[in-house]
Amino acid sequence: MSDTFSSQVIETTISRAIVENFSAKLLDNLTVDVAIVGGGPSALVAARYLAKKGVRVAIFERKLAPGGGTWGGGMLFNEVVVQDASLEILDEFGIHHKPIPGAPSYNTLDSVEMASGLIFGAVSAGAKIFNAVSVEDIVFRGEQVGGLVINWTPVERLGMHVDPLTVISQCVLDGTGHPSEIMHLAVEKAQLKLATSTGGILGEKPMWVDSGEASTVENTREYYPGLFACGMSANNVMGGYRMGPIFGGMMLSGRKAANLILKKLGK
Ligand code: 48H
């Protein structure tokens, strides 16, 4: 066998392995129990707690790297702050943290360790992450939200006219952060009335750390049959305050979302 021929064979083997394995993974996730939009901290925490209970969960993340707003810390200083109440979640993921001297109940941690640790924690528990995939619509079936409409992010960004594919799920979790993209689709396109005072999205308020942290968890709910929101998306829907680079509420929100969904699924 010539060198030229064997290098062609290995090149084909590599390409075939990637195409076959990705196709199998996508096929396996065209129907899931829970489809999560966005791979920020709240969604990644939800995904791990769901997957650990044997729930079939897939995250669809627009960017190449999941982790959402975690990576950049505060103003690109790559440290974030969390409260004691969320430390057991960091410990569950094996992410290090240390107390802030003179600030009882507050801790700092490396935002890159946090982002990468949350991603690994979700994936190693069995959640699948599809990156560079944007969710452009929801599936609506029999008076409930029943899945997602997905397309490649480059297709979205280039404005190419390419029809999407669908993922069917029992529950959809909006983890899209500040823009609440899926809740906007639900209200503005599907004309659904959410479980808010107006039926619509109340809109995020300015910075108030303590209030925002508490309301992020409180506002984590099922807003329409089959449609849940967590993290900043939930806070935006219910008109909560923002909180800056403190992430305890995001993780507690993700764990609460997982528990609400587990209850809905009867697990
Ligand atoms: C696919 C999408 C789509 C879509 C968006 O913003 P995130 O980090 O989400 P949270 O809510 O878990 O965390 C919020 C936190 O990062 C934050 O912003 C804080 C604490 N702000 C406080 C303050 O005062 O500013 O991640 C959301 C993810 C991102 O990775 C997006 O790319 C992704 O969702 N996403 N993915 N399809 N349509 N929309």
PDB file of C-alpha atoms and ligand atoms in Angstrom:
ATOM      1  CA  MET A   1       0.000   0.000   0.000  1.00  0.00           C
ATOM      2  CA  SER A   2       1.497   3.383  -0.963  1.00  0.00           C
ATOM      3  CA  ASP A   3       1.824   6.246   1.540  1.00  0.00           C
ATOM      4  CA  THR A   4      -0.588   8.306  -0.554  1.00  0.00           C
ATOM      5  CA  PHE A   5      -3.204   5.567  -0.412  1.00  0.00           C
ATOM      6  CA  SER A   6      -2.938   4.976   3.351  1.00  0.00           C
ATOM      7  CA  SER A   7      -3.231   8.686   4.120  1.00  0.00           C
ATOM      8  CA  GLN A   8      -6.434   8.779   2.044  1.00  0.00           C
ATOM      9  CA  VAL A   9      -7.783   5.870   4.071  1.00  0.00           C
ATOM     10  CA  ILE A  10      -7.139   7.500   7.439  1.00  0.00           C
ATOM     11  CA  GLU A  11      -8.634  10.757   6.195  1.00  0.00           C
ATOM     12  CA  THR A  12     -11.791   8.926   5.156  1.00  0.00           C
ATOM     13  CA  THR A  13     -11.869   7.034   8.449  1.00  0.00           C
ATOM     14  CA  ILE A  14     -11.702  10.282  10.423  1.00  0.00           C
ATOM     15  CA  SER A  15     -14.430  11.932   8.383  1.00  0.00           C
ATOM     16  CA  ARG A  16     -16.651   8.852   8.505  1.00  0.00           C
ATOM     17  CA  ALA A  17     -16.282   8.549  12.292  1.00  0.00           C
ATOM     18  CA  ILE A  18     -17.292  12.177  12.774  1.00  0.00           C
ATOM     19  CA  VAL A  19     -20.258  12.057  10.407  1.00  0.00           C
ATOM     20  CA  GLU A  20     -21.547   8.718  11.725  1.00  0.00           C
ATOM     21  CA  ASN A  21     -21.173   9.592  15.396  1.00  0.00           C
ATOM     22  CA  PHE A  22     -22.652  13.062  15.071  1.00  0.00           C
ATOM     23  CA  SER A  23     -25.573  11.694  13.041  1.00  0.00           C
ATOM     24  CA  ALA A  24     -26.222   9.007  15.654  1.00  0.00           C
ATOM     25  CA  LYS A  25     -26.109  11.626  18.432  1.00  0.00           C
ATOM     26  CA  LEU A  26     -28.488  13.961  16.629  1.00  0.00           C
ATOM     27  CA  LEU A  27     -30.883  11.139  15.699  1.00  0.00           C
ATOM     28  CA  ASP A  28     -30.884  10.002  19.307  1.00  0.00           C
ATOM     29  CA  ASN A  29     -31.843  13.500  20.450  1.00  0.00           C
ATOM     30  CA  LEU A  30     -34.582  14.334  17.931  1.00  0.00           C
ATOM     31  CA  THR A  31     -36.985  13.228  20.660  1.00  0.00           C
ATOM     32  CA  VAL A  32     -35.973  13.968  24.243  1.00  0.00           C
ATOM     33  CA  ASP A  33     -37.678  14.454  27.588  1.00  0.00           C
ATOM     34  CA  VAL A  34     -36.307  17.969  28.044  1.00  0.00           C
ATOM     35  CA  ALA A  35     -34.976  20.341  25.396  1.00  0.00           C
ATOM     36  CA  ILE A  36     -33.002  23.234  26.867  1.00  0.00           C
ATOM     37  CA  VAL A  37     -32.329  26.435  24.957  1.00  0.00           C
ATOM     38  CA  GLY A  38     -29.007  28.031  25.801  1.00  0.00           C
ATOM     39  CA  GLY A  39     -26.030  26.642  27.661  1.00  0.00           C
ATOM     40  CA  GLY A  40     -25.532  29.277  30.355  1.00  0.00           C
ATOM     41  CA  PRO A  41     -24.916  28.477  34.028  1.00  0.00           C
ATOM     42  CA  SER A  42     -28.571  28.011  35.008  1.00  0.00           C
ATOM     43  CA  ALA A  43     -29.209  25.652  32.074  1.00  0.00           C
ATOM     44  CA  LEU A  44     -26.054  23.614  32.661  1.00  0.00           C
ATOM     45  CA  VAL A  45     -26.979  23.079  36.314  1.00  0.00           C
ATOM     46  CA  ALA A  46     -30.522  22.074  35.336  1.00  0.00           C
ATOM     47  CA  ALA A  47     -29.130  19.659  32.740  1.00  0.00           C
ATOM     48  CA  ARG A  48     -26.895  17.846  35.212  1.00  0.00           C
ATOM     49  CA  TYR A  49     -29.622  17.400  37.838  1.00  0.00           C
ATOM     50  CA  LEU A  50     -32.057  16.167  35.188  1.00  0.00           C
ATOM     51  CA  ALA A  51     -29.582  13.795  33.531  1.00  0.00           C
ATOM     52  CA  LYS A  52     -28.565  12.345  36.884  1.00  0.00           C
ATOM     53  CA  LYS A  53     -32.186  11.234  37.348  1.00  0.00           C
ATOM     54  CA  GLY A  54     -32.162   9.418  34.018  1.00  0.00           C
ATOM     55  CA  VAL A  55     -34.024  12.161  32.134  1.00  0.00           C
ATOM     56  CA  ARG A  56     -33.055  12.489  28.451  1.00  0.00           C
ATOM     57  CA  VAL A  57     -31.913  16.078  28.119  1.00  0.00           C
ATOM     58  CA  ALA A  58     -30.322  18.030  25.293  1.00  0.00           C
ATOM     59  CA  ILE A  59     -29.002  21.591  25.319  1.00  0.00           C
ATOM     60  CA  PHE A  60     -28.971  23.666  22.131  1.00  0.00           C
ATOM     61  CA  GLU A  61     -26.441  26.502  22.358  1.00  0.00           C
ATOM     62  CA  ARG A  62     -26.044  29.213  19.744  1.00  0.00           C
ATOM     63  CA  LYS A  63     -22.352  29.855  20.350  1.00  0.00           C
ATOM     64  CA  LEU A  64     -19.414  27.496  19.831  1.00  0.00           C
ATOM     65  CA  ALA A  65     -18.657  27.500  23.557  1.00  0.00           C
ATOM     66  CA  PRO A  66     -21.417  26.829  26.079  1.00  0.00           C
ATOM     67  CA  GLY A  67     -21.100  28.626  29.424  1.00  0.00           C
ATOM     68  CA  GLY A  68     -23.028  31.786  28.565  1.00  0.00           C
ATOM     69  CA  GLY A  69     -22.050  34.835  30.590  1.00  0.00           C
ATOM     70  CA  THR A  70     -19.886  32.886  33.025  1.00  0.00           C
ATOM     71  CA  TRP A  71     -16.570  33.100  31.176  1.00  0.00           C
ATOM     72  CA  GLY A  72     -16.103  36.863  31.353  1.00  0.00           C
ATOM     73  CA  GLY A  73     -16.480  37.259  35.140  1.00  0.00           C
ATOM     74  CA  GLY A  74     -17.034  40.918  36.038  1.00  0.00           C
ATOM     75  CA  MET A  75     -15.993  43.266  33.247  1.00  0.00           C
ATOM     76  CA  LEU A  76     -13.569  40.626  31.891  1.00  0.00           C
ATOM     77  CA  PHE A  77     -11.857  40.149  35.278  1.00  0.00           C
ATOM     78  CA  ASN A  78     -12.353  36.395  35.235  1.00  0.00           C
ATOM     79  CA  GLU A  79     -13.629  35.914  38.777  1.00  0.00           C
ATOM     80  CA  VAL A  80     -17.243  35.638  39.901  1.00  0.00           C
ATOM     81  CA  VAL A  81     -19.002  35.733  43.270  1.00  0.00           C
ATOM     82  CA  VAL A  82     -21.480  33.261  44.767  1.00  0.00           C
ATOM     83  CA  GLN A  83     -23.324  33.037  48.079  1.00  0.00           C
ATOM     84  CA  ASP A  84     -22.945  30.189  50.587  1.00  0.00           C
ATOM     85  CA  ALA A  85     -26.419  28.917  49.640  1.00  0.00           C
ATOM     86  CA  SER A  86     -25.108  27.783  46.258  1.00  0.00           C
ATOM     87  CA  LEU A  87     -21.845  26.178  47.405  1.00  0.00           C
ATOM     88  CA  GLU A  88     -23.340  22.695  47.534  1.00  0.00           C
ATOM     89  CA  ILE A  89     -24.031  22.982  43.804  1.00  0.00           C
ATOM     90  CA  LEU A  90     -20.424  24.001  43.090  1.00  0.00           C
ATOM     91  CA  ASP A  91     -19.288  21.066  45.258  1.00  0.00           C
ATOM     92  CA  GLU A  92     -21.581  18.745  43.296  1.00  0.00           C
ATOM     93  CA  PHE A  93     -19.723  19.838  40.128  1.00  0.00           C
ATOM     94  CA  GLY A  94     -16.289  19.705  41.827  1.00  0.00           C
ATOM     95  CA  ILE A  95     -15.654  23.437  41.272  1.00  0.00           C
ATOM     96  CA  HIS A  96     -13.358  25.204  43.746  1.00  0.00           C
ATOM     97  CA  HIS A  97     -14.326  28.341  45.660  1.00  0.00           C
ATOM     98  CA  LYS A  98     -12.988  30.442  48.532  1.00  0.00           C
ATOM     99  CA  PRO A  99     -14.611  32.800  51.033  1.00  0.00           C
ATOM    100  CA  ILE A 100     -14.252  36.562  50.613  1.00  0.00           C
ATOM    101  CA  PRO A 101     -12.477  37.843  53.751  1.00  0.00           C
ATOM    102  CA  GLY A 102     -14.732  40.172  55.721  1.00  0.00           C
ATOM    103  CA  ALA A 103     -17.819  39.324  53.653  1.00  0.00           C
ATOM    104  CA  PRO A 104     -19.560  36.511  55.468  1.00  0.00           C
ATOM    105  CA  SER A 105     -21.554  34.194  53.191  1.00  0.00           C
ATOM    106  CA  TYR A 106     -19.914  35.444  49.954  1.00  0.00           C
ATOM    107  CA  ASN A 107     -17.267  33.534  47.995  1.00  0.00           C
ATOM    108  CA  THR A 108     -15.177  34.002  44.869  1.00  0.00           C
ATOM    109  CA  LEU A 109     -14.170  31.540  42.183  1.00  0.00           C
ATOM    110  CA  ASP A 110     -12.402  31.461  38.844  1.00  0.00           C
ATOM    111  CA  SER A 111     -14.974  32.033  36.106  1.00  0.00           C
ATOM    112  CA  VAL A 112     -13.119  29.841  33.592  1.00  0.00           C
ATOM    113  CA  GLU A 113     -13.087  26.939  36.061  1.00  0.00           C
ATOM    114  CA  MET A 114     -16.772  27.562  36.695  1.00  0.00           C
ATOM    115  CA  ALA A 115     -17.772  27.608  33.019  1.00  0.00           C
ATOM    116  CA  SER A 116     -15.707  24.560  32.093  1.00  0.00           C
ATOM    117  CA  GLY A 117     -16.720  22.703  35.277  1.00  0.00           C
ATOM    118  CA  LEU A 118     -20.428  23.293  34.656  1.00  0.00           C
ATOM    119  CA  ILE A 119     -20.105  22.116  31.052  1.00  0.00           C
ATOM    120  CA  PHE A 120     -18.229  18.968  32.037  1.00  0.00           C
ATOM    121  CA  GLY A 121     -20.633  18.312  34.909  1.00  0.00           C
ATOM    122  CA  ALA A 122     -23.634  18.441  32.599  1.00  0.00           C
ATOM    123  CA  VAL A 123     -22.084  16.304  29.867  1.00  0.00           C
ATOM    124  CA  SER A 124     -20.579  13.727  32.214  1.00  0.00           C
ATOM    125  CA  ALA A 125     -24.001  13.222  33.818  1.00  0.00           C
ATOM    126  CA  GLY A 126     -25.405  12.312  30.386  1.00  0.00           C
ATOM    127  CA  ALA A 127     -26.778  15.579  28.996  1.00  0.00           C
ATOM    128  CA  LYS A 128     -25.982  16.189  25.333  1.00  0.00           C
ATOM    129  CA  ILE A 129     -24.903  19.621  24.159  1.00  0.00           C
ATOM    130  CA  PHE A 130     -25.348  20.712  20.563  1.00  0.00           C
ATOM    131  CA  ASN A 131     -23.243  23.829  20.065  1.00  0.00           C
ATOM    132  CA  ALA A 132     -23.420  26.306  17.193  1.00  0.00           C
ATOM    133  CA  VAL A 133     -27.138  25.519  16.991  1.00  0.00           C
ATOM    134  CA  SER A 134     -29.701  28.305  17.308  1.00  0.00           C
ATOM    135  CA  VAL A 135     -33.291  27.794  18.336  1.00  0.00           C
ATOM    136  CA  GLU A 136     -35.435  29.851  16.008  1.00  0.00           C
ATOM    137  CA  ASP A 137     -38.948  28.740  16.970  1.00  0.00           C
ATOM    138  CA  ILE A 138     -41.003  26.450  19.206  1.00  0.00           C
ATOM    139  CA  VAL A 139     -43.170  23.463  18.332  1.00  0.00           C
ATOM    140  CA  PHE A 140     -46.731  23.886  19.572  1.00  0.00           C
ATOM    141  CA  ARG A 141     -48.845  20.747  19.914  1.00  0.00           C
ATOM    142  CA  GLY A 142     -52.219  20.186  21.564  1.00  0.00           C
ATOM    143  CA  GLU A 143     -52.244  23.268  23.782  1.00  0.00           C
ATOM    144  CA  GLN A 144     -48.710  22.814  25.007  1.00  0.00           C
ATOM    145  CA  VAL A 145     -45.189  23.658  23.977  1.00  0.00           C
ATOM    146  CA  GLY A 146     -43.791  20.425  22.602  1.00  0.00           C
ATOM    147  CA  GLY A 147     -40.347  21.058  21.174  1.00  0.00           C
ATOM    148  CA  LEU A 148     -37.889  23.289  19.369  1.00  0.00           C
ATOM    149  CA  VAL A 149     -37.139  24.410  15.848  1.00  0.00           C
ATOM    150  CA  ILE A 150     -33.383  24.437  15.285  1.00  0.00           C
ATOM    151  CA  ASN A 151     -30.898  25.562  12.693  1.00  0.00           C
ATOM    152  CA  TRP A 152     -27.136  26.050  12.466  1.00  0.00           C
ATOM    153  CA  THR A 153     -25.961  29.365  13.881  1.00  0.00           C
ATOM    154  CA  PRO A 154     -23.969  30.194  10.711  1.00  0.00           C
ATOM    155  CA  VAL A 155     -27.189  29.771   8.724  1.00  0.00           C
ATOM    156  CA  GLU A 156     -28.907  32.204  11.096  1.00  0.00           C
ATOM    157  CA  ARG A 157     -25.999  34.669  11.076  1.00  0.00           C
ATOM    158  CA  LEU A 158     -25.606  34.674   7.280  1.00  0.00           C
ATOM    159  CA  GLY A 159     -29.353  35.056   6.814  1.00  0.00           C
ATOM    160  CA  MET A 160     -29.447  32.031   4.509  1.00  0.00           C
ATOM    161  CA  HIS A 161     -32.878  30.800   3.501  1.00  0.00           C
ATOM    162  CA  VAL A 162     -32.499  27.245   4.812  1.00  0.00           C
ATOM    163  CA  ASP A 163     -35.395  25.451   6.459  1.00  0.00           C
ATOM    164  CA  PRO A 164     -34.845  24.143   9.980  1.00  0.00           C
ATOM    165  CA  LEU A 165     -35.229  20.774  11.706  1.00  0.00           C
ATOM    166  CA  THR A 166     -37.255  20.017  14.832  1.00  0.00           C
ATOM    167  CA  VAL A 167     -36.670  18.440  18.225  1.00  0.00           C
ATOM    168  CA  ILE A 168     -39.699  17.050  20.050  1.00  0.00           C
ATOM    169  CA  SER A 169     -39.751  17.155  23.842  1.00  0.00           C
ATOM    170  CA  GLN A 170     -42.106  16.875  26.787  1.00  0.00           C
ATOM    171  CA  CYS A 171     -40.666  20.033  28.310  1.00  0.00           C
ATOM    172  CA  VAL A 172     -38.799  23.051  26.977  1.00  0.00           C
ATOM    173  CA  LEU A 173     -36.570  25.100  29.291  1.00  0.00           C
ATOM    174  CA  ASP A 174     -35.735  28.664  28.246  1.00  0.00           C
ATOM    175  CA  GLY A 175     -32.196  29.332  29.485  1.00  0.00           C
ATOM    176  CA  THR A 176     -31.459  32.083  26.970  1.00  0.00           C
ATOM    177  CA  GLY A 177     -30.469  34.670  29.582  1.00  0.00           C
ATOM    178  CA  HIS A 178     -31.381  38.371  29.433  1.00  0.00           C
ATOM    179  CA  PRO A 179     -33.255  38.276  26.074  1.00  0.00           C
ATOM    180  CA  SER A 180     -35.688  35.464  27.075  1.00  0.00           C
ATOM    181  CA  GLU A 181     -35.786  34.489  23.410  1.00  0.00           C
ATOM    182  CA  ILE A 182     -38.108  31.530  23.726  1.00  0.00           C
ATOM    183  CA  MET A 183     -40.576  33.369  25.942  1.00  0.00           C
ATOM    184  CA  HIS A 184     -40.666  36.177  23.361  1.00  0.00           C
ATOM    185  CA  LEU A 185     -41.396  33.637  20.643  1.00  0.00           C
ATOM    186  CA  ALA A 186     -44.150  32.173  22.806  1.00  0.00           C
ATOM    187  CA  VAL A 187     -45.781  35.556  23.402  1.00  0.00           C
ATOM    188  CA  GLU A 188     -45.204  37.344  20.117  1.00  0.00           C
ATOM    189  CA  LYS A 189     -45.319  34.542  17.561  1.00  0.00           C
ATOM    190  CA  ALA A 190     -47.388  31.801  19.153  1.00  0.00           C
ATOM    191  CA  GLN A 191     -49.566  34.417  20.959  1.00  0.00           C
ATOM    192  CA  LEU A 192     -49.511  32.368  24.155  1.00  0.00           C
ATOM    193  CA  LYS A 193     -50.521  33.912  27.478  1.00  0.00           C
ATOM    194  CA  LEU A 194     -47.793  33.280  30.020  1.00  0.00           C
ATOM    195  CA  ALA A 195     -48.395  32.851  33.746  1.00  0.00           C
ATOM    196  CA  THR A 196     -47.535  36.506  34.492  1.00  0.00           C
ATOM    197  CA  SER A 197     -49.747  39.419  35.609  1.00  0.00           C
ATOM    198  CA  THR A 198     -50.207  40.595  32.004  1.00  0.00           C
ATOM    199  CA  GLY A 199     -49.733  37.318  30.164  1.00  0.00           C
ATOM    200  CA  GLY A 200     -46.667  38.906  28.588  1.00  0.00           C
ATOM    201  CA  ILE A 201     -43.042  39.640  29.517  1.00  0.00           C
ATOM    202  CA  LEU A 202     -42.676  42.256  32.235  1.00  0.00           C
ATOM    203  CA  GLY A 203     -39.028  43.134  31.460  1.00  0.00           C
ATOM    204  CA  GLU A 204     -35.844  43.197  33.531  1.00  0.00           C
ATOM    205  CA  LYS A 205     -35.319  46.002  36.051  1.00  0.00           C
ATOM    206  CA  PRO A 206     -31.980  47.728  36.961  1.00  0.00           C
ATOM    207  CA  MET A 207     -29.359  46.478  39.421  1.00  0.00           C
ATOM    208  CA  TRP A 208     -30.368  45.425  42.946  1.00  0.00           C
ATOM    209  CA  VAL A 209     -28.236  42.449  43.914  1.00  0.00           C
ATOM    210  CA  ASP A 210     -30.190  40.940  46.820  1.00  0.00           C
ATOM    211  CA  SER A 211     -33.571  41.347  45.194  1.00  0.00           C
ATOM    212  CA  GLY A 212     -32.362  40.047  41.812  1.00  0.00           C
ATOM    213  CA  GLU A 213     -30.706  36.987  43.296  1.00  0.00           C
ATOM    214  CA  ALA A 214     -33.836  36.027  45.217  1.00  0.00           C
ATOM    215  CA  SER A 215     -36.242  36.770  42.384  1.00  0.00           C
ATOM    216  CA  THR A 216     -34.226  34.757  39.852  1.00  0.00           C
ATOM    217  CA  VAL A 217     -34.954  31.648  41.890  1.00  0.00           C
ATOM    218  CA  GLU A 218     -38.523  32.675  42.726  1.00  0.00           C
ATOM    219  CA  ASN A 219     -39.293  33.405  39.044  1.00  0.00           C
ATOM    220  CA  THR A 220     -38.059  30.002  37.863  1.00  0.00           C
ATOM    221  CA  ARG A 221     -41.345  28.357  36.878  1.00  0.00           C
ATOM    222  CA  GLU A 222     -43.500  26.722  34.244  1.00  0.00           C
ATOM    223  CA  TYR A 223     -44.945  29.723  32.389  1.00  0.00           C
ATOM    224  CA  TYR A 224     -47.105  27.767  29.969  1.00  0.00           C
ATOM    225  CA  PRO A 225     -47.806  24.034  29.813  1.00  0.00           C
ATOM    226  CA  GLY A 226     -44.493  22.457  28.825  1.00  0.00           C
ATOM    227  CA  LEU A 227     -42.566  25.768  28.845  1.00  0.00           C
ATOM    228  CA  PHE A 228     -40.259  26.606  31.753  1.00  0.00           C
ATOM    229  CA  ALA A 229     -37.779  29.463  32.232  1.00  0.00           C
ATOM    230  CA  CYS A 230     -34.659  29.662  34.381  1.00  0.00           C
ATOM    231  CA  GLY A 231     -31.862  32.136  35.108  1.00  0.00           C
ATOM    232  CA  MET A 232     -32.002  35.668  33.720  1.00  0.00           C
ATOM    233  CA  SER A 233     -34.695  34.636  31.293  1.00  0.00           C
ATOM    234  CA  ALA A 234     -37.072  33.872  34.159  1.00  0.00           C
ATOM    235  CA  ASN A 235     -36.119  37.129  35.864  1.00  0.00           C
ATOM    236  CA  ASN A 236     -36.768  39.122  32.699  1.00  0.00           C
ATOM    237  CA  VAL A 237     -40.164  37.493  32.214  1.00  0.00           C
ATOM    238  CA  MET A 238     -41.297  38.484  35.712  1.00  0.00           C
ATOM    239  CA  GLY A 239     -39.660  41.922  35.871  1.00  0.00           C
ATOM    240  CA  GLY A 240     -36.918  41.090  38.399  1.00  0.00           C
ATOM    241  CA  TYR A 241     -33.843  43.200  39.127  1.00  0.00           C
ATOM    242  CA  ARG A 242     -30.399  42.404  37.678  1.00  0.00           C
ATOM    243  CA  MET A 243     -27.505  41.494  39.942  1.00  0.00           C
ATOM    244  CA  GLY A 244     -24.185  41.741  38.061  1.00  0.00           C
ATOM    245  CA  PRO A 245     -21.421  39.115  38.304  1.00  0.00           C
ATOM    246  CA  ILE A 246     -22.912  37.076  41.132  1.00  0.00           C
ATOM    247  CA  PHE A 247     -23.969  33.603  40.065  1.00  0.00           C
ATOM    248  CA  GLY A 248     -25.472  31.808  43.061  1.00  0.00           C
ATOM    249  CA  GLY A 249     -29.022  32.639  41.985  1.00  0.00           C
ATOM    250  CA  MET A 250     -28.351  31.271  38.477  1.00  0.00           C
ATOM    251  CA  MET A 251     -27.255  27.907  39.851  1.00  0.00           C
ATOM    252  CA  LEU A 252     -30.074  27.731  42.394  1.00  0.00           C
ATOM    253  CA  SER A 253     -32.492  28.593  39.593  1.00  0.00           C
ATOM    254  CA  GLY A 254     -31.125  25.745  37.457  1.00  0.00           C
ATOM    255  CA  ARG A 255     -31.551  23.264  40.289  1.00  0.00           C
ATOM    256  CA  LYS A 256     -35.095  24.515  40.933  1.00  0.00           C
ATOM    257  CA  ALA A 257     -35.950  24.192  37.229  1.00  0.00           C
ATOM    258  CA  ALA A 258     -34.705  20.607  37.272  1.00  0.00           C
ATOM    259  CA  ASN A 259     -36.833  19.805  40.332  1.00  0.00           C
ATOM    260  CA  LEU A 260     -39.967  21.362  38.801  1.00  0.00           C
ATOM    261  CA  ILE A 261     -39.449  19.425  35.576  1.00  0.00           C
ATOM    262  CA  LEU A 262     -38.747  16.174  37.421  1.00  0.00           C
ATOM    263  CA  LYS A 263     -42.052  16.639  39.248  1.00  0.00           C
ATOM    264  CA  LYS A 264     -43.881  17.320  35.984  1.00  0.00           C
ATOM    265  CA  LEU A 265     -42.340  14.194  34.429  1.00  0.00           C
ATOM    266  CA  GLY A 266     -43.322  12.165  37.501  1.00  0.00           C
ATOM    267  CA  LYS A 267     -39.681  11.297  38.341  1.00  0.00           C
TER     268      LYS A 267
HETATM  269  C1  48H B   1     -29.587  28.851  21.258  1.00  0.00           C
HETATM  270  C2  48H B   1     -29.292  30.631  22.676  1.00  0.00           C
HETATM  271  C3  48H B   1     -30.403  31.287  22.134  1.00  0.00           C
HETATM  272  C4  48H B   1     -31.107  30.621  21.075  1.00  0.00           C
HETATM  273  C5  48H B   1     -29.581  32.573  23.647  1.00  0.00           C
HETATM  274  O1  48H B   1     -27.007  34.489  29.574  1.00  0.00           O
HETATM  275  P1  48H B   1     -26.608  33.130  30.036  1.00  0.00           P
HETATM  276  O2  48H B   1     -25.316  33.039  30.760  1.00  0.00           O
HETATM  277  O3  48H B   1     -27.812  32.507  30.898  1.00  0.00           O
HETATM  278  P2  48H B   1     -28.146  32.361  32.451  1.00  0.00           P
HETATM  279  O4  48H B   1     -29.480  32.983  32.631  1.00  0.00           O
HETATM  280  O5  48H B   1     -27.966  30.991  32.873  1.00  0.00           O
HETATM  281  O6  48H B   1     -27.050  33.254  33.215  1.00  0.00           O
HETATM  282  C6  48H B   1     -27.122  34.627  33.214  1.00  0.00           C
HETATM  283  C7  48H B   1     -25.751  35.211  33.548  1.00  0.00           C
HETATM  284  O7  48H B   1     -24.770  34.770  32.634  1.00  0.00           O
HETATM  285  C8  48H B   1     -25.863  36.704  33.477  1.00  0.00           C
HETATM  286  O8  48H B   1     -25.982  37.214  32.365  1.00  0.00           O
HETATM  287  C9  48H B   1     -25.957  37.495  34.669  1.00  0.00           C
HETATM  288  C10 48H B   1     -25.792  36.896  36.027  1.00  0.00           C
HETATM  289  N1  48H B   1     -26.214  38.785  34.526  1.00  0.00           N
HETATM  290  C11 48H B   1     -26.432  39.728  35.567  1.00  0.00           C
HETATM  291  C12 48H B   1     -26.387  41.133  35.060  1.00  0.00           C
HETATM  292  O9  48H B   1     -26.690  42.042  35.877  1.00  0.00           O
HETATM  293  O10 48H B   1     -26.068  41.375  33.867  1.00  0.00           O
HETATM  294  O11 48H B   1     -26.523  32.146  28.814  1.00  0.00           O
HETATM  295  C13 48H B   1     -27.559  32.103  27.847  1.00  0.00           C
HETATM  296  C14 48H B   1     -27.061  31.272  26.666  1.00  0.00           C
HETATM  297  C15 48H B   1     -25.958  31.980  25.865  1.00  0.00           C
HETATM  298  O12 48H B   1     -24.845  31.130  25.776  1.00  0.00           O
HETATM  299  C16 48H B   1     -26.601  32.222  24.508  1.00  0.00           C
HETATM  300  O13 48H B   1     -25.692  32.089  23.437  1.00  0.00           O
HETATM  301  C17 48H B   1     -27.663  31.145  24.464  1.00  0.00           C
HETATM  302  O14 48H B   1     -28.146  31.075  25.802  1.00  0.00           O
HETATM  303  N2  48H B   1     -28.810  31.458  23.622  1.00  0.00           N
HETATM  304  N3  48H B   1     -28.886  29.436  22.270  1.00  0.00           N
HETATM  305  N4  48H B   1     -30.660  29.406  20.670  1.00  0.00           N
HETATM  306  N5  48H B   1     -32.173  31.182  20.478  1.00  0.00           N
HETATM  307  N6  48H B   1     -30.571  32.475  22.742  1.00  0.00           N
END
